[in-house]
PDB file of C-alpha atoms in Angstrom:
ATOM      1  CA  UNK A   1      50.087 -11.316 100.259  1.00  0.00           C
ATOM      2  CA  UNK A   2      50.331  -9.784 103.783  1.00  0.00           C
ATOM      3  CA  UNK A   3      51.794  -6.966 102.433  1.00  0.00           C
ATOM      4  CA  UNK A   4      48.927  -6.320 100.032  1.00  0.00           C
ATOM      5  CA  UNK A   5      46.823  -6.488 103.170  1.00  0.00           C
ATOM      6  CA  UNK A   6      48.572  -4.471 104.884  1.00  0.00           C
ATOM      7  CA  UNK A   7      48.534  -1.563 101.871  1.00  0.00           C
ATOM      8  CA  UNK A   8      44.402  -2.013 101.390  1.00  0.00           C
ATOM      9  CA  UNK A   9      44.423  -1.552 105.287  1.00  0.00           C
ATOM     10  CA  UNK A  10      47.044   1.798 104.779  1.00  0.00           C
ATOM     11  CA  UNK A  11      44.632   2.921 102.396  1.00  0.00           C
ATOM     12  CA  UNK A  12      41.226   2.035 103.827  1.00  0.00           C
ATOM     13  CA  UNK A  13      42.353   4.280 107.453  1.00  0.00           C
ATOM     14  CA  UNK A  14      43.653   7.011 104.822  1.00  0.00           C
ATOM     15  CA  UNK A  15      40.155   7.053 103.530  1.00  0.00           C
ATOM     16  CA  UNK A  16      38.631   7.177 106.678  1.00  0.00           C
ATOM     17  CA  UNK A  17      40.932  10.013 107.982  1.00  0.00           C
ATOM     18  CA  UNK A  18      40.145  11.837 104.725  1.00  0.00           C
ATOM     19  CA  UNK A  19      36.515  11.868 105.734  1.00  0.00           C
ATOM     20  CA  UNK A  20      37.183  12.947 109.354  1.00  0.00           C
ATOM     21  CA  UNK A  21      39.570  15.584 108.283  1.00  0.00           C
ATOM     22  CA  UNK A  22      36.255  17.069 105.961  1.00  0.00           C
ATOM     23  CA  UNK A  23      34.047  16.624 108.268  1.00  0.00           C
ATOM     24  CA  UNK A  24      35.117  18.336 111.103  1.00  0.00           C
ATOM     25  CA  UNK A  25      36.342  21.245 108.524  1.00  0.00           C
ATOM     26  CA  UNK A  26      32.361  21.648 108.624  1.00  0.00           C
ATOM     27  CA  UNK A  27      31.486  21.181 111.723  1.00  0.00           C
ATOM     28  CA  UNK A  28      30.542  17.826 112.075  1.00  0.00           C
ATOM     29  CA  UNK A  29      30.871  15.778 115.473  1.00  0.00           C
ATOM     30  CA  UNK A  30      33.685  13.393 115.137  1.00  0.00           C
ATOM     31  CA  UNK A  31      32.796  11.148 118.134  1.00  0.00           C
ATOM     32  CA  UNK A  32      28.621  11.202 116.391  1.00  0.00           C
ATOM     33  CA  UNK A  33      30.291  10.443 112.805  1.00  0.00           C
ATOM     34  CA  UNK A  34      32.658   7.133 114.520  1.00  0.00           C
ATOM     35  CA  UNK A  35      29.178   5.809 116.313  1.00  0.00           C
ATOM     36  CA  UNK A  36      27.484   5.895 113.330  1.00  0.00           C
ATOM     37  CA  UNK A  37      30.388   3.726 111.427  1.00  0.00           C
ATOM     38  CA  UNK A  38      31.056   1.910 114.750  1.00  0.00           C
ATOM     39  CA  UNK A  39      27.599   0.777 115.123  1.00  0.00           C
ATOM     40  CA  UNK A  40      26.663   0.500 111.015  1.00  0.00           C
ATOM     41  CA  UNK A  41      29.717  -1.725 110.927  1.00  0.00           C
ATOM     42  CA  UNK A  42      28.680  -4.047 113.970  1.00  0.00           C
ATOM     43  CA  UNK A  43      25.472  -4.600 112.190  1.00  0.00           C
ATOM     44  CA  UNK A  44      26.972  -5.586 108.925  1.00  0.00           C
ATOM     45  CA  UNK A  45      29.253  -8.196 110.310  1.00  0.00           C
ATOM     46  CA  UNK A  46      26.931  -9.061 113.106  1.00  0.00           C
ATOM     47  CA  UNK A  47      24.395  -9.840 110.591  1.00  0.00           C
ATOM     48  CA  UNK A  48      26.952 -11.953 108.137  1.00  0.00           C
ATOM     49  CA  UNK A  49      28.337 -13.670 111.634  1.00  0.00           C
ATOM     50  CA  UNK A  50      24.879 -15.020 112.286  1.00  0.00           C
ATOM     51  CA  UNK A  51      23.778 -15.747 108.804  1.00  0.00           C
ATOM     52  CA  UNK A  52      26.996 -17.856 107.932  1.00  0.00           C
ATOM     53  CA  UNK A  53      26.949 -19.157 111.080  1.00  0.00           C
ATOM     54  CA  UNK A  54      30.676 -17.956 111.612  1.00  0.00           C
ATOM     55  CA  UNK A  55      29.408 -16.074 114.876  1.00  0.00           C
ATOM     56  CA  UNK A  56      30.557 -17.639 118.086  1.00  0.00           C
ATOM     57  CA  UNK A  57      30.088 -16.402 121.944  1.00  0.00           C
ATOM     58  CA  UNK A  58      34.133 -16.625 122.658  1.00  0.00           C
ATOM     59  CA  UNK A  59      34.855 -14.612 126.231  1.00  0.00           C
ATOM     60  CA  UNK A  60      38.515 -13.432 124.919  1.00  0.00           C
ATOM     61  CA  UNK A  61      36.905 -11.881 121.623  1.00  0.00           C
ATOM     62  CA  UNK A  62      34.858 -10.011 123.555  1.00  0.00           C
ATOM     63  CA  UNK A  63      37.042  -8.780 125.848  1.00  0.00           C
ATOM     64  CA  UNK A  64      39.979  -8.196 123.185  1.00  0.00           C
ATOM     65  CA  UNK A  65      37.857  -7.210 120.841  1.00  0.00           C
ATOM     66  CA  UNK A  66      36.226  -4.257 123.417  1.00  0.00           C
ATOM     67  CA  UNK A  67      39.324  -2.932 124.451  1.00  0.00           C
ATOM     68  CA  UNK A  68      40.262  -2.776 120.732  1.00  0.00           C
ATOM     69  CA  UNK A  69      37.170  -1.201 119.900  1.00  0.00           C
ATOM     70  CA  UNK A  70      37.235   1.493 122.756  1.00  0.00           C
ATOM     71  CA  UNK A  71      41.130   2.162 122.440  1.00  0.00           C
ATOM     72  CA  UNK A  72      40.862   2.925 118.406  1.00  0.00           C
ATOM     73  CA  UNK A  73      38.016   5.205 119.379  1.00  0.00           C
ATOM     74  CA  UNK A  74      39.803   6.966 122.671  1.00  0.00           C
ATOM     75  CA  UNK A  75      42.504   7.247 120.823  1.00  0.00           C
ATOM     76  CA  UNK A  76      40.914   9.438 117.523  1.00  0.00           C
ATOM     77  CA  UNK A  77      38.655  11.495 120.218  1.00  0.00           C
ATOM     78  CA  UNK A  78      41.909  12.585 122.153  1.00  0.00           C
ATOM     79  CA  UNK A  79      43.750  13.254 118.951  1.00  0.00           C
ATOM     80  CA  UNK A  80      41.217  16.035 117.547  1.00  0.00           C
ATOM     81  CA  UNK A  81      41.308  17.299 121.776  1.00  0.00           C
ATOM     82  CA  UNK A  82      44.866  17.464 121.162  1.00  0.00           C
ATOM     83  CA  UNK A  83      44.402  19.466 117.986  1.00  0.00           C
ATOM     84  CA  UNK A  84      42.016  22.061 119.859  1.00  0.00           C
ATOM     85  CA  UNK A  85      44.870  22.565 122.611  1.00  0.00           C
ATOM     86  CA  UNK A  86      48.142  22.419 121.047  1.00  0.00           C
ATOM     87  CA  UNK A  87      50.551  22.999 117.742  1.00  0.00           C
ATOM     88  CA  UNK A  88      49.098  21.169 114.965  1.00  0.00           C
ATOM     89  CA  UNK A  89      52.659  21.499 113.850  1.00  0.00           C
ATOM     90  CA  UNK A  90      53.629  18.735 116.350  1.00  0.00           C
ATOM     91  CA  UNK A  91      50.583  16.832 117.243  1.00  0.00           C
ATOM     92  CA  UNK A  92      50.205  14.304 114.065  1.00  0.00           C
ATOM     93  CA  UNK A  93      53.886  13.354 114.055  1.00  0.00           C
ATOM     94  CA  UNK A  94      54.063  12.634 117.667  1.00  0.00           C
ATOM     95  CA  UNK A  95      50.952  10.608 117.532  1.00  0.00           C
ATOM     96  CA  UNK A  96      51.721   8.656 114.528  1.00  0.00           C
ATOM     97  CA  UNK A  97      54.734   6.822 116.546  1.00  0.00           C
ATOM     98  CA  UNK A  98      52.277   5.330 118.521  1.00  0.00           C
ATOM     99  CA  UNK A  99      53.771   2.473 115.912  1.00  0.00           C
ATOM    100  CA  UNK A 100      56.596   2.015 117.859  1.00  0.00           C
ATOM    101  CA  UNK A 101      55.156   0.679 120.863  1.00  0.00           C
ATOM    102  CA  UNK A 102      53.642  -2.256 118.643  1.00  0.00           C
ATOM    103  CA  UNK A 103      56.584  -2.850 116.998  1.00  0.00           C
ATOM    104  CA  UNK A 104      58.391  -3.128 120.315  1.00  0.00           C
ATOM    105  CA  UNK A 105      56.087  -5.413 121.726  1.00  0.00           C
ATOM    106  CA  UNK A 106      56.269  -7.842 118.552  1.00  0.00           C
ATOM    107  CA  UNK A 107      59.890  -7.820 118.943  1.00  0.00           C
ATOM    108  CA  UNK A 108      59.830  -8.459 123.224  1.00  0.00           C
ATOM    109  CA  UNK A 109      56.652  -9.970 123.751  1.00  0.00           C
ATOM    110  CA  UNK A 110      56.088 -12.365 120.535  1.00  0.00           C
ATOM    111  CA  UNK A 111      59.691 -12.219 119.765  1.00  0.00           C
ATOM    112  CA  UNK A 112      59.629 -11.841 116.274  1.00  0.00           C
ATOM    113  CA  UNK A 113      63.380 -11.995 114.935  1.00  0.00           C
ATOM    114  CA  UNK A 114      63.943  -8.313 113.465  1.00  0.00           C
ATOM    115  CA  UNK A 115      67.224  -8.310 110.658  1.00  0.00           C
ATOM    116  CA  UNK A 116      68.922  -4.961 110.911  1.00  0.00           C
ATOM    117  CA  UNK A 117      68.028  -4.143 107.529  1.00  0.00           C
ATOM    118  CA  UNK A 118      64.407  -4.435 108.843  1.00  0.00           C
ATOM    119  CA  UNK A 119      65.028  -2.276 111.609  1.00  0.00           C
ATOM    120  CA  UNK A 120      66.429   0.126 109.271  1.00  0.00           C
ATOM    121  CA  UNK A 121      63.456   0.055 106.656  1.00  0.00           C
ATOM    122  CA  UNK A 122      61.121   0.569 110.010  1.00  0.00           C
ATOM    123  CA  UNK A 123      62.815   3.308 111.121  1.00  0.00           C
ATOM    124  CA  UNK A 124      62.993   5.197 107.787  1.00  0.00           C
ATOM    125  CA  UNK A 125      59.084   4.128 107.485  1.00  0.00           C
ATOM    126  CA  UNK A 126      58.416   6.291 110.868  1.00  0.00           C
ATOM    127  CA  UNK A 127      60.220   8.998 110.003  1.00  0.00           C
ATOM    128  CA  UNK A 128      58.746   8.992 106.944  1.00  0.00           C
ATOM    129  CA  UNK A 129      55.037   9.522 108.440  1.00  0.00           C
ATOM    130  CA  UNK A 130      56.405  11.912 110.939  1.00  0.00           C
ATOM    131  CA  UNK A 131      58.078  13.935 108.235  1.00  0.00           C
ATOM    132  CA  UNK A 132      54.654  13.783 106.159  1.00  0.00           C
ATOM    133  CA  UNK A 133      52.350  14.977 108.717  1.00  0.00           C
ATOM    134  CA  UNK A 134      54.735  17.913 110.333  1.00  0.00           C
ATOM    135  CA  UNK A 135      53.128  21.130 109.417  1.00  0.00           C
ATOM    136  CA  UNK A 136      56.000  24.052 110.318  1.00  0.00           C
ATOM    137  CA  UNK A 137      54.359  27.492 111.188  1.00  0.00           C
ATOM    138  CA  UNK A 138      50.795  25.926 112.636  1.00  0.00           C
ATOM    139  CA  UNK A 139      51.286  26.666 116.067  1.00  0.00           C
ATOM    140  CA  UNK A 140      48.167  27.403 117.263  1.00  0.00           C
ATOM    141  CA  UNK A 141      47.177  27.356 121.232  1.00  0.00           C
ATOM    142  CA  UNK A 142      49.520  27.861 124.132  1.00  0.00           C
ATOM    143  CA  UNK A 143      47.670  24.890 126.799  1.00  0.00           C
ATOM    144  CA  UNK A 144      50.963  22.823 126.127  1.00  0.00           C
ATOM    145  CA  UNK A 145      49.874  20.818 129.527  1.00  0.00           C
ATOM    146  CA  UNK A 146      46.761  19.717 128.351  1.00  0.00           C
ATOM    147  CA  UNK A 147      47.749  19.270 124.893  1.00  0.00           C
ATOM    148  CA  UNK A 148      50.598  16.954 126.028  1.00  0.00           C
ATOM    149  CA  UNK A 149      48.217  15.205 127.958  1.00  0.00           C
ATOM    150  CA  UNK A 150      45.966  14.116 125.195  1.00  0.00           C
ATOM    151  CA  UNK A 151      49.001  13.522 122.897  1.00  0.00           C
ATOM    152  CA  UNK A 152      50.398  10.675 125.378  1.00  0.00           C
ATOM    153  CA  UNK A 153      46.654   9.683 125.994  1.00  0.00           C
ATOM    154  CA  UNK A 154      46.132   9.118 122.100  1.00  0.00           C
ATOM    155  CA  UNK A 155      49.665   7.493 121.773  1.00  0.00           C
ATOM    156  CA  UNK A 156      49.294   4.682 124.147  1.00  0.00           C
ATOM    157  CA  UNK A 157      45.782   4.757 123.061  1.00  0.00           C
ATOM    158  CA  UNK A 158      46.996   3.454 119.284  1.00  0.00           C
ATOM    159  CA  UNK A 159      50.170   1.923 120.843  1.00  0.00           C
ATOM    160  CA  UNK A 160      48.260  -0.444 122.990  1.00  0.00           C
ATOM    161  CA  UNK A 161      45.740  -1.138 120.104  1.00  0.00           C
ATOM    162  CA  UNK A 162      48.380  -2.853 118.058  1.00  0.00           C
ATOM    163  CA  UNK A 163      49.512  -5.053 120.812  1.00  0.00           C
ATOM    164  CA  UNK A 164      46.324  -6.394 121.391  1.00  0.00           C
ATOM    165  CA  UNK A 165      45.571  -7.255 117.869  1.00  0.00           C
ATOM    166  CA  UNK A 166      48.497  -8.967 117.732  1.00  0.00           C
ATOM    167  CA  UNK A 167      47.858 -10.663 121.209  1.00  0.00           C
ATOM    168  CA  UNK A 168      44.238 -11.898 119.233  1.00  0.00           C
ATOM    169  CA  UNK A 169      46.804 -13.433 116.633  1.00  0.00           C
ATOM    170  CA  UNK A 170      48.974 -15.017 118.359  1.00  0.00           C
ATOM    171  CA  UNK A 171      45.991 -16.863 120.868  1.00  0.00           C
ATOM    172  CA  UNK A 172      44.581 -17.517 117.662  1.00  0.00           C
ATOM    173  CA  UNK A 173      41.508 -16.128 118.456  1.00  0.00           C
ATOM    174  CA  UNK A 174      39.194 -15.746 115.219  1.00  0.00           C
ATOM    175  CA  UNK A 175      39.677 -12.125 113.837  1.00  0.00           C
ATOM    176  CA  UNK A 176      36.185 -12.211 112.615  1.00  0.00           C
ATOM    177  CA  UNK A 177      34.355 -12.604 116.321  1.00  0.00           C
ATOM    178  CA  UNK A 178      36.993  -9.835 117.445  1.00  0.00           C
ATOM    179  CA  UNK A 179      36.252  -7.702 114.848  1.00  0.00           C
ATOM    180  CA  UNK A 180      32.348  -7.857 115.533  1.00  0.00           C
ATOM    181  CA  UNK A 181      32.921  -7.297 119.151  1.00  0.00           C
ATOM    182  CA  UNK A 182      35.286  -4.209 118.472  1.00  0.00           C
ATOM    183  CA  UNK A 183      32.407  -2.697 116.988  1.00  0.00           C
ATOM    184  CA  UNK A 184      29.650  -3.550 119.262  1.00  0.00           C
ATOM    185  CA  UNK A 185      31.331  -2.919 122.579  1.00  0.00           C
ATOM    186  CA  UNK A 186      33.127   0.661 120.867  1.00  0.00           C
ATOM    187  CA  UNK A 187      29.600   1.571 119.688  1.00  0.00           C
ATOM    188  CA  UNK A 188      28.495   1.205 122.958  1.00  0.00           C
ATOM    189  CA  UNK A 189      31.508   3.309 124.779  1.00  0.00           C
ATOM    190  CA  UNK A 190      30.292   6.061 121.754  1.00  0.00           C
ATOM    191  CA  UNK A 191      27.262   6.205 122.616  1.00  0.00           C
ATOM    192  CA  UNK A 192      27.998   6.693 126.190  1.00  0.00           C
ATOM    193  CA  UNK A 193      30.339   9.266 125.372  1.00  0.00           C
ATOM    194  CA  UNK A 194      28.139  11.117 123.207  1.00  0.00           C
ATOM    195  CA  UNK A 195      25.130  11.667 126.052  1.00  0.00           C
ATOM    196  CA  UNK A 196      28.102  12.915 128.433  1.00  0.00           C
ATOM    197  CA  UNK A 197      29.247  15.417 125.758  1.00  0.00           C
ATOM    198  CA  UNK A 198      25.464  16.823 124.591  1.00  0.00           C
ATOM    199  CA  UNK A 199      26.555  17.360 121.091  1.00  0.00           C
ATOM    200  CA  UNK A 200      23.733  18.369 118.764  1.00  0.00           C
ATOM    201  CA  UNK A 201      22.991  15.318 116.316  1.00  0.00           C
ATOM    202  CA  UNK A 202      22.801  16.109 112.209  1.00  0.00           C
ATOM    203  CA  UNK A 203      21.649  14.004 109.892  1.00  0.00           C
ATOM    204  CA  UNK A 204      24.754  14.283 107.832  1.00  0.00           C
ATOM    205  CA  UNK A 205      26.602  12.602 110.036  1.00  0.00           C
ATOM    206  CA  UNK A 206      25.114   9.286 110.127  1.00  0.00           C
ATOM    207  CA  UNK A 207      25.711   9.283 106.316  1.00  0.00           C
ATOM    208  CA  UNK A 208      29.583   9.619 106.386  1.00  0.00           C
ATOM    209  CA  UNK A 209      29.258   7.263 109.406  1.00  0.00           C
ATOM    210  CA  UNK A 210      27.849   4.413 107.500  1.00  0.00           C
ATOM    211  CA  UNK A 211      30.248   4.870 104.071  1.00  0.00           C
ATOM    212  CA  UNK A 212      33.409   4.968 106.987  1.00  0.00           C
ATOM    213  CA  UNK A 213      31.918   1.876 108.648  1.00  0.00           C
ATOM    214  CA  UNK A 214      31.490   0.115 104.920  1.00  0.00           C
ATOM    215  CA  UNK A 215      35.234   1.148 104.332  1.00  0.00           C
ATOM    216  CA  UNK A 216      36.732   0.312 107.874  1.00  0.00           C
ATOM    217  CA  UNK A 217      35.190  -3.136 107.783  1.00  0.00           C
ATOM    218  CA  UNK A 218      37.577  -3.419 104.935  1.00  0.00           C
ATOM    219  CA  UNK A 219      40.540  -2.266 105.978  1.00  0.00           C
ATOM    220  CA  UNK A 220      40.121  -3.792 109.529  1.00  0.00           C
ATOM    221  CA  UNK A 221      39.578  -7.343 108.135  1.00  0.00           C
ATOM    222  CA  UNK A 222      42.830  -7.128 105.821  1.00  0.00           C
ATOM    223  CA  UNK A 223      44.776  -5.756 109.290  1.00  0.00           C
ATOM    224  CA  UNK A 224      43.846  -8.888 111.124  1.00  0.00           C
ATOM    225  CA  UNK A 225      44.390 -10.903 108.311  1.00  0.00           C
ATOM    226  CA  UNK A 226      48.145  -9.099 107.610  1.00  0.00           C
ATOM    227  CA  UNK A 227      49.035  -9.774 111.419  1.00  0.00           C
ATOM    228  CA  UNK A 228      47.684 -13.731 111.582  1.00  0.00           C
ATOM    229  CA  UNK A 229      50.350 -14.369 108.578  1.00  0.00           C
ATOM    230  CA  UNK A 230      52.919 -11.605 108.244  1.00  0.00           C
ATOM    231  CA  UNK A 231      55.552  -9.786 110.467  1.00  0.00           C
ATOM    232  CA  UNK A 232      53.665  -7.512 112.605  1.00  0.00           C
ATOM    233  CA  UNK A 233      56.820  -5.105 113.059  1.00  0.00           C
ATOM    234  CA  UNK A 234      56.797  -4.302 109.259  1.00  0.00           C
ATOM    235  CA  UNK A 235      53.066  -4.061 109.252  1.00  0.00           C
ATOM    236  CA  UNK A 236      52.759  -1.488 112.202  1.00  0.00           C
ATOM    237  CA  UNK A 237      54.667   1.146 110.033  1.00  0.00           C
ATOM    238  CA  UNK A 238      53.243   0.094 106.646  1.00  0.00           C
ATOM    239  CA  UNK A 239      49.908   1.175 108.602  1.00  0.00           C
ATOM    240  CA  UNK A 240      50.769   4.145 109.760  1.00  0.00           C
ATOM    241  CA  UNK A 241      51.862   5.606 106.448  1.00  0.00           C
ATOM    242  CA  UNK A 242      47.960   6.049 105.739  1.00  0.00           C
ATOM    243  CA  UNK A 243      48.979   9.491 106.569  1.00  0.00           C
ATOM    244  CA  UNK A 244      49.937   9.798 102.776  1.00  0.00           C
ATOM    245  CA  UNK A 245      46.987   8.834 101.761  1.00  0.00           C
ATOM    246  CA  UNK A 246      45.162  12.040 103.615  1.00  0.00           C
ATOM    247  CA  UNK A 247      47.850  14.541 102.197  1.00  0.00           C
ATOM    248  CA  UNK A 248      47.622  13.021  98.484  1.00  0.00           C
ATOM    249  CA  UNK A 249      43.707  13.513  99.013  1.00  0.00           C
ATOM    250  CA  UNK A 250      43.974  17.355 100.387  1.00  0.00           C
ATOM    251  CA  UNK A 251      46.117  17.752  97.404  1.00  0.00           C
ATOM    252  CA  UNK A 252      43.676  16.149  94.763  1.00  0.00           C
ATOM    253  CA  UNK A 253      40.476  17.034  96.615  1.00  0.00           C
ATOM    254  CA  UNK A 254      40.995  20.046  98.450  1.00  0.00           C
ATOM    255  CA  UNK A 255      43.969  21.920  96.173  1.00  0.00           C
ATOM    256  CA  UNK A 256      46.409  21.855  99.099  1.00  0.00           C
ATOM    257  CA  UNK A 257      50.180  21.589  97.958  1.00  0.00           C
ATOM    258  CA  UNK A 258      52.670  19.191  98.917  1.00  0.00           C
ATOM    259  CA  UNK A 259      55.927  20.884 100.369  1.00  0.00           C
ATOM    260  CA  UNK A 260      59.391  19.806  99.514  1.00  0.00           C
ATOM    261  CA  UNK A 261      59.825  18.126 102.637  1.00  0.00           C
ATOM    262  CA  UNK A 262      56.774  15.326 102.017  1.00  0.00           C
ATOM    263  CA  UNK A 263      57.758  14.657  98.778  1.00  0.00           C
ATOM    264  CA  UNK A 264      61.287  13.785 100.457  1.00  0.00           C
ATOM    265  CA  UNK A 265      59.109  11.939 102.817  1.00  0.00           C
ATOM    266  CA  UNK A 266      57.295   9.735 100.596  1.00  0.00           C
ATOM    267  CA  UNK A 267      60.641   8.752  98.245  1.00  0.00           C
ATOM    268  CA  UNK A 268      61.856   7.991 101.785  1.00  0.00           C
ATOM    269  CA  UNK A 269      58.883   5.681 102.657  1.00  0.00           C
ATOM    270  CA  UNK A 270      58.782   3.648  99.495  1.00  0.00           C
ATOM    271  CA  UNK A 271      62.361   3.099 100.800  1.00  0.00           C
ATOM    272  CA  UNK A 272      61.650   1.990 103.644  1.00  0.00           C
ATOM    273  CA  UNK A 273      59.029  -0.515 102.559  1.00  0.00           C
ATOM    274  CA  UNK A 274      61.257  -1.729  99.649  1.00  0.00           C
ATOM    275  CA  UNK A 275      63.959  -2.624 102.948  1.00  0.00           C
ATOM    276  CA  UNK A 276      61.095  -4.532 104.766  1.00  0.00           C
ATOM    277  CA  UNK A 277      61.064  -7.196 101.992  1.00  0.00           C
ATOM    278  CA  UNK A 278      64.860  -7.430 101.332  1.00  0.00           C
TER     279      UNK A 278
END
């Protein structure tokens, strides 16, 4: 059942990255479009919290739940910086082993037992969403510094991200008061960001803000709900394969063609995932 989770959580962030990837194709402010989803999202399950009574002032949530909230959203702001600086070529696949410090951590710091033939389904998982994302010939930009910069910022960004959900876990720490303070604090470190920035605000972007805060309500409650019960080194990679969900979307919506080398990398993933439940 985890697994399931774990997929609808692949393929909620897939969604979501879809959306960002169209968006800022049009010129669309990614840091406006994740306040309005942020904040939509806080009111939804802010609103449910206090309705079903679920809702309860807990000082960890808050301050697990904030750093969540303002990691997941440092983390996508210095990814598109990294973009603007760097080869495109490089930047996703580096990023998207931000998995491996999670994985790490469940394996040191909540010592989950890890068979080899896990270890080997992980691995082939990774380089499976490296493989995916890599994008030979789109070497654009020549600030390697900078771009580096951002690329280590948004990996320990992501990486750290998974720890602490797993951290909320493991103190057993209801995902549900985590999840609203993740949005309310992260709406609030938006917002802030935003008036430092001076971006011009469209109307179009609270609407793709409020359908990716519907969606990421979703996939965020079936990731806490994967970690509480399954093994949070499979589900770390699992997640990070919503990459494949953005390139089977650019290929249906937006008549981009998969190369050889992603269709090797999908076979490869299934593979992997098929290891992670021998």
């Amino acid at each position: 059942m985890w697994i399931a989770a774990a997929l609808i959580t692949t393929l909620s962030f897939g969604t979501n990255n879809t959306l960002f990837k169209w968006s800022t194709s049009r010129g669309l402010s990614k840091v406006h479009i994740q306040f309005f989803f942020y904040f939509t999202a806080f009111l939804l399950t802010l609103g449910y919290g206090i309705s079903t009574g679920k809702f309860q002032f807990n000082l960890y949530a808050i301050i697990l739940g904030g750093l969540i909230g303002i990691l997941n959203a440092n983390g996508n702001i210095q990814m598109s910086k990294a973009f603007e600086k760097g080869p495109a070529s490089l930047t996703s696949p580096l990023i998207g082993a931000n998995a491996i410090l999670p994985i790490f951590g469940a394996a040191i710091i909540f010592h989950e037992n890890i068979t080899l033939l896990h270890w080997i389904g992980i691995a082939v998982i990774l380089g499976s969403a490296m493989a995916i994302q890599y994008s030979p010939g789109q070497s654009r930009g020549t600030e390697y510094g900078p771009w580096l910069f951002r690329v280590l910022l948004a990996i320990l960004s992501f990486g750290i991200l998974g720890i602490l959900m797993k951290t909320t876990s493991y103190m057993h720490i209801s995902s549900f008061n985590t999840i609203i303070c993740m949005y309310g604090v992260g709406s609030v470190y938006l917002g802030i960001t935003s008036i430092r920035e001076k971006e011009t605000w469209q109307r179009s972007e609270a609407n793709i803000g409020s359908f990716v805060g519907l969606v990421s309500v979703i996939g965020y409650s079936c990731y806490f709900y994967a970690l509480q019960i399954g093994t949070a080194s499979i589900i770390f990679p699992i997640v990070s394969l919503n990459c494949l969900v953005v390139i089977l979307a650019g290929c249906w919506f937006f008549k981009e063609k998969l190369k050889r080398y992603q269709l090797v990398g999908i076979f490869s993933a299934i593979l992997g995932i098929i290891f992670t439940k021998i």
